CSV table of C-alpha atoms and ligand atoms in Angstrom, one decimal:
chain,number,residue,atom,x,y,z
A,1085,UNK,CA,18.7,-19.8,-1.0
A,1086,UNK,CA,15.3,-21.7,-1.7
A,1087,UNK,CA,12.9,-19.3,-3.6
A,1088,UNK,CA,9.8,-18.0,-2.0
A,1089,UNK,CA,7.0,-19.8,-3.1
A,1090,UNK,CA,3.9,-17.9,-5.4
A,1091,UNK,CA,2.1,-16.3,-3.0
A,1092,UNK,CA,-1.8,-17.3,-4.4
A,1093,UNK,CA,-4.0,-13.8,-3.4
A,1094,UNK,CA,-6.9,-15.1,-5.7
A,1095,UNK,CA,-7.4,-17.9,-4.2
A,1096,UNK,CA,-7.4,-15.9,-0.4
A,1097,UNK,CA,-10.4,-14.1,-1.7
A,1098,UNK,CA,-12.2,-16.8,-3.1
A,1099,UNK,CA,-12.3,-19.1,0.2
A,1100,UNK,CA,-13.3,-15.6,2.2
A,1101,UNK,CA,-9.8,-16.0,3.9
A,1102,UNK,CA,-9.5,-12.2,4.1
A,1103,UNK,CA,-8.6,-11.1,7.5
A,1104,UNK,CA,-7.0,-8.5,6.7
A,1105,UNK,CA,-9.8,-6.8,5.2
A,1106,UNK,CA,-11.7,-4.0,7.6
A,1107,UNK,CA,-15.4,-3.0,8.2
A,1108,UNK,CA,-14.7,0.3,7.1
A,1109,UNK,CA,-11.8,3.3,6.6
A,1110,UNK,CA,-8.2,2.3,7.9
A,1111,UNK,CA,-7.7,5.0,11.2
A,1112,UNK,CA,-4.3,6.4,9.7
A,1113,UNK,CA,-5.8,7.0,6.3
A,1114,UNK,CA,-8.5,8.5,8.8
A,1115,UNK,CA,-6.2,11.1,10.4
A,1116,UNK,CA,-4.7,11.7,7.3
A,1117,UNK,CA,-7.2,12.6,5.8
A,1118,UNK,CA,-8.5,14.3,8.5
A,1119,UNK,CA,-5.4,16.4,9.1
A,1120,UNK,CA,-4.7,17.4,5.3
A,1121,UNK,CA,-1.7,15.7,5.0
A,1122,UNK,CA,-3.4,13.2,2.5
A,1123,UNK,CA,-5.3,16.0,0.2
A,1124,UNK,CA,-7.2,15.0,-3.2
A,1125,UNK,CA,-3.7,14.5,-5.3
A,1126,UNK,CA,-2.9,11.2,-8.3
A,1127,UNK,CA,-1.9,8.5,-6.2
A,1128,UNK,CA,-1.3,5.4,-6.7
A,1129,UNK,CA,-2.7,2.3,-4.3
A,1130,UNK,CA,-1.0,-0.5,-4.9
A,1131,UNK,CA,-2.3,-3.8,-3.8
A,1132,UNK,CA,-5.6,-2.0,-3.0
A,1133,UNK,CA,-7.9,-4.8,-3.1
A,1134,UNK,CA,-11.5,-4.6,-2.1
A,1135,UNK,CA,-10.4,-2.4,0.4
A,1136,UNK,CA,-13.0,0.9,0.8
A,1137,UNK,CA,-9.9,3.6,0.5
A,1138,UNK,CA,-9.8,4.0,-3.2
A,1139,UNK,CA,-13.7,4.7,-2.9
A,1140,UNK,CA,-13.5,7.5,0.1
A,1141,UNK,CA,-10.3,9.1,-2.5
A,1142,UNK,CA,-12.1,9.5,-5.8
A,1143,UNK,CA,-15.2,10.4,-3.6
A,1144,UNK,CA,-12.9,13.4,-2.2
A,1145,UNK,CA,-11.3,13.9,-5.2
A,1146,UNK,CA,-8.5,12.3,-6.2
A,1147,UNK,CA,-7.5,10.9,-9.1
A,1148,UNK,CA,-6.8,7.1,-7.9
A,1149,UNK,CA,-5.6,3.9,-9.7
A,1150,UNK,CA,-5.9,0.9,-7.5
A,1151,UNK,CA,-2.8,-2.2,-8.8
A,1152,UNK,CA,-4.0,-5.8,-7.8
A,1153,UNK,CA,-3.0,-9.0,-9.0
A,1154,UNK,CA,-6.3,-10.6,-7.4
A,1155,UNK,CA,-9.0,-10.8,-11.2
A,1156,UNK,CA,-11.8,-11.2,-8.1
A,1157,UNK,CA,-10.7,-8.2,-6.6
A,1158,UNK,CA,-9.8,-6.0,-9.8
A,1159,UNK,CA,-13.4,-6.7,-10.7
A,1160,UNK,CA,-15.2,-6.2,-7.0
A,1161,UNK,CA,-13.0,-2.8,-6.7
A,1162,UNK,CA,-14.4,-1.8,-10.5
A,1163,UNK,CA,-17.5,-2.9,-10.0
A,1164,UNK,CA,-18.2,-0.4,-6.7
A,1165,UNK,CA,-16.6,2.0,-8.0
A,1166,UNK,CA,-18.9,2.0,-11.4
A,1167,UNK,CA,-21.8,1.4,-9.8
A,1168,UNK,CA,-20.8,5.3,-8.1
A,1169,UNK,CA,-20.0,6.3,-11.9
A,1170,UNK,CA,-17.0,7.0,-10.4
A,1171,UNK,CA,-13.9,7.4,-12.5
A,1172,UNK,CA,-10.6,5.6,-11.0
A,1173,UNK,CA,-8.9,3.7,-12.6
A,1174,UNK,CA,-8.1,-0.3,-11.5
A,1175,UNK,CA,-5.8,-1.8,-12.8
A,1176,UNK,CA,-4.8,-6.1,-13.0
A,1177,UNK,CA,-0.9,-6.2,-13.1
A,1178,UNK,CA,1.9,-7.9,-10.8
A,1179,UNK,CA,3.2,-4.4,-9.0
A,1180,UNK,CA,7.2,-6.3,-9.7
A,1181,UNK,CA,6.7,-5.8,-13.7
A,1182,UNK,CA,4.4,-3.2,-13.9
A,1183,UNK,CA,4.8,0.0,-14.1
A,1184,UNK,CA,3.1,3.8,-15.1
A,1185,UNK,CA,3.3,6.0,-17.7
A,1186,UNK,CA,3.8,8.6,-15.1
A,1187,UNK,CA,4.6,8.8,-11.1
A,1188,UNK,CA,2.5,9.9,-8.9
A,1189,UNK,CA,2.0,12.7,-6.0
A,1190,UNK,CA,1.6,10.3,-3.3
A,1191,UNK,CA,0.9,6.3,-3.0
A,1192,UNK,CA,-0.4,4.4,-0.3
A,1193,UNK,CA,0.6,1.2,0.8
A,1194,UNK,CA,-2.2,-0.2,3.1
A,1195,UNK,CA,-0.1,-3.5,3.9
A,1196,UNK,CA,0.8,-4.2,0.8
A,1197,UNK,CA,4.9,-4.8,0.9
A,1198,UNK,CA,4.1,-7.3,4.2
A,1199,UNK,CA,2.0,-9.2,1.0
A,1200,UNK,CA,5.2,-9.7,-1.1
A,1201,UNK,CA,8.0,-11.8,-0.2
A,1202,UNK,CA,10.4,-10.1,1.7
A,1203,UNK,CA,12.9,-11.6,-0.9
A,1204,UNK,CA,11.3,-8.7,-3.5
A,1205,UNK,CA,11.4,-5.6,-0.9
A,1206,UNK,CA,14.6,-4.0,-2.1
A,1207,UNK,CA,12.5,-4.4,-5.9
A,1208,UNK,CA,10.2,-2.8,-4.8
A,1209,UNK,CA,11.6,0.0,-3.0
A,1210,UNK,CA,13.1,1.3,-5.9
A,1211,UNK,CA,9.4,1.1,-7.9
A,1212,UNK,CA,7.6,3.7,-4.7
A,1213,UNK,CA,10.9,5.5,-5.0
A,1214,UNK,CA,10.7,6.2,-8.4
A,1215,UNK,CA,7.0,6.2,-8.6
A,1216,UNK,CA,6.8,9.1,-6.5
A,1217,UNK,CA,7.2,12.6,-7.8
A,1218,UNK,CA,10.3,14.9,-5.9
A,1219,UNK,CA,7.4,17.0,-3.4
A,1220,UNK,CA,6.1,13.6,-2.9
A,1221,UNK,CA,4.6,11.5,0.0
A,1222,UNK,CA,4.4,7.6,0.6
A,1223,UNK,CA,1.1,7.2,2.7
A,1224,UNK,CA,2.6,3.8,4.3
A,1225,UNK,CA,1.4,1.0,6.6
A,1226,UNK,CA,3.8,-1.4,7.9
A,1227,UNK,CA,2.1,-4.7,9.4
A,1228,UNK,CA,3.7,-5.8,12.8
A,1229,UNK,CA,2.5,-9.3,13.1
A,1230,UNK,CA,6.3,-9.6,15.5
A,1231,UNK,CA,5.9,-13.8,13.8
A,1232,UNK,CA,8.2,-15.6,11.6
A,1233,UNK,CA,6.8,-16.3,7.9
A,1234,UNK,CA,4.0,-15.5,5.8
A,1235,UNK,CA,2.0,-13.0,4.6
A,1236,UNK,CA,1.6,-11.0,6.3
A,1237,UNK,CA,5.6,-10.4,6.6
A,1238,UNK,CA,6.4,-9.1,9.8
A,1239,UNK,CA,7.8,-5.7,8.8
A,1240,UNK,CA,10.2,-5.3,11.6
A,1241,UNK,CA,10.8,-1.5,12.0
A,1242,UNK,CA,14.4,-2.0,12.3
A,1243,UNK,CA,14.9,-3.5,8.9
A,1244,UNK,CA,12.4,-0.8,7.5
A,1245,UNK,CA,15.2,2.1,8.5
A,1246,UNK,CA,17.3,-0.6,6.3
A,1247,UNK,CA,14.6,-1.2,3.6
A,1248,UNK,CA,13.9,3.2,3.1
A,1249,UNK,CA,17.3,4.7,3.7
A,1250,UNK,CA,17.8,8.1,5.5
A,1251,UNK,CA,19.4,9.0,2.0
A,1252,UNK,CA,16.9,8.1,-0.1
A,1253,UNK,CA,13.3,8.7,1.8
A,1254,UNK,CA,13.1,11.2,5.0
A,1255,UNK,CA,11.3,9.6,7.6
A,1256,UNK,CA,9.3,11.5,9.9
A,1257,UNK,CA,11.1,12.5,13.6
A,1258,UNK,CA,8.2,10.6,15.8
A,1259,UNK,CA,5.9,7.3,14.2
A,1260,UNK,CA,2.1,8.2,14.6
A,1261,UNK,CA,1.2,4.9,17.3
A,1262,UNK,CA,0.2,2.2,15.6
A,1263,UNK,CA,-3.5,1.2,14.8
A,1264,UNK,CA,-4.1,-1.9,15.9
A,1265,UNK,CA,-6.9,-4.3,13.8
A,1266,UNK,CA,-9.3,-6.6,14.7
A,1267,UNK,CA,-6.9,-9.6,13.3
A,1268,UNK,CA,-5.5,-8.7,16.8
A,1269,UNK,CA,-2.4,-7.5,14.7
A,1270,UNK,CA,-1.5,-3.8,14.5
A,1271,UNK,CA,0.3,-1.4,11.6
A,1272,UNK,CA,2.9,1.2,12.2
A,1273,UNK,CA,1.4,4.2,9.9
A,1274,UNK,CA,4.6,6.4,8.4
A,1275,UNK,CA,4.9,9.4,5.8
A,1276,UNK,CA,7.9,8.7,4.1
A,1277,UNK,CA,9.2,11.6,1.4
A,1278,UNK,CA,11.4,10.3,-1.3
A,1279,UNK,CA,14.8,12.2,-2.2
A,1280,UNK,CA,15.7,13.1,-5.0
A,1281,UNK,CA,19.0,10.7,-6.3
B,2352,SAM,C1,-2.5,-7.9,2.2
B,2352,SAM,S1,-3.7,-7.8,1.1
B,2352,SAM,C2,-4.4,-5.9,1.3
B,2352,SAM,C3,-5.3,-5.7,0.5
B,2352,SAM,C4,-5.8,-4.0,0.5
B,2352,SAM,N1,-4.9,-3.1,1.2
B,2352,SAM,C5,-6.3,-3.8,2.3
B,2352,SAM,O1,-6.3,-3.2,3.5
B,2352,SAM,O2,-7.4,-4.7,2.4
B,2352,SAM,C6,-2.8,-7.3,0.0
B,2352,SAM,C7,-2.9,-7.5,-1.2
B,2352,SAM,O3,-2.0,-7.0,-2.1
B,2352,SAM,C8,-2.2,-7.6,-3.7
B,2352,SAM,N2,-1.0,-8.1,-4.2
B,2352,SAM,C9,-0.1,-8.8,-3.2
B,2352,SAM,N3,0.9,-9.4,-4.2
B,2352,SAM,C10,0.7,-8.2,-5.4
B,2352,SAM,C11,1.9,-8.0,-6.4
B,2352,SAM,N4,2.9,-8.3,-6.7
B,2352,SAM,N5,0.7,-7.3,-7.4
B,2352,SAM,C12,-0.1,-6.9,-7.2
B,2352,SAM,N6,-1.0,-6.9,-6.3
B,2352,SAM,C13,-0.6,-7.9,-5.8
B,2352,SAM,C14,-2.6,-9.2,-3.0
B,2352,SAM,O4,-3.9,-9.4,-3.7
B,2352,SAM,C15,-3.8,-8.8,-1.9
B,2352,SAM,O5,-5.2,-7.7,-2.0
């Protein structure tokens, strides 16, 4: 099998090729927050890029850790938080080698999974599972492109049920409606709870 090519995220930020970015907060984040599902806690935002949600979380009292491997995105995220004198950790690291010092109450994955090569998804699932405390939750947005190739890679929902199997993750009975994006793509929100091994 041919290995997946390395994805150069830093160049995308530098070239302004960031079609995934939103002008404001993700509707799924607002729904989870406003309905009291996502409340202040120790939270990880993997592949947080330059997204606005980490600041909104920190302002609301969350203890936020952002991890991303794109230098300029990490710098922008840090600058925004520092400017407002808001405490949050922003780490420059590869999620496929990074380890937290302790698990999180919640993880907010806003199109990070779809940014990773699909061959790395099983490894990433293992990491998410062990990075969340037993009663914690994974708030995830599964990118729906319905096209081959990527990134972003299409997160087919049948494949997602296989990747996050029912003996390791408790799925909701019903999923909320997909969230539309300016790019014409959509994201399927889901809140999954890890099941202790
Ligand atoms: C599609 S973007 C989403 C960014 C952000 N969550 C948002 O909604 O704007 C994917 C992000 O994941 C980061 N990323 C990709 N692979 C990564 C890895 N192995 N480790 C850490 N970050 C990674 C990229 O640098 C990029 O910021």
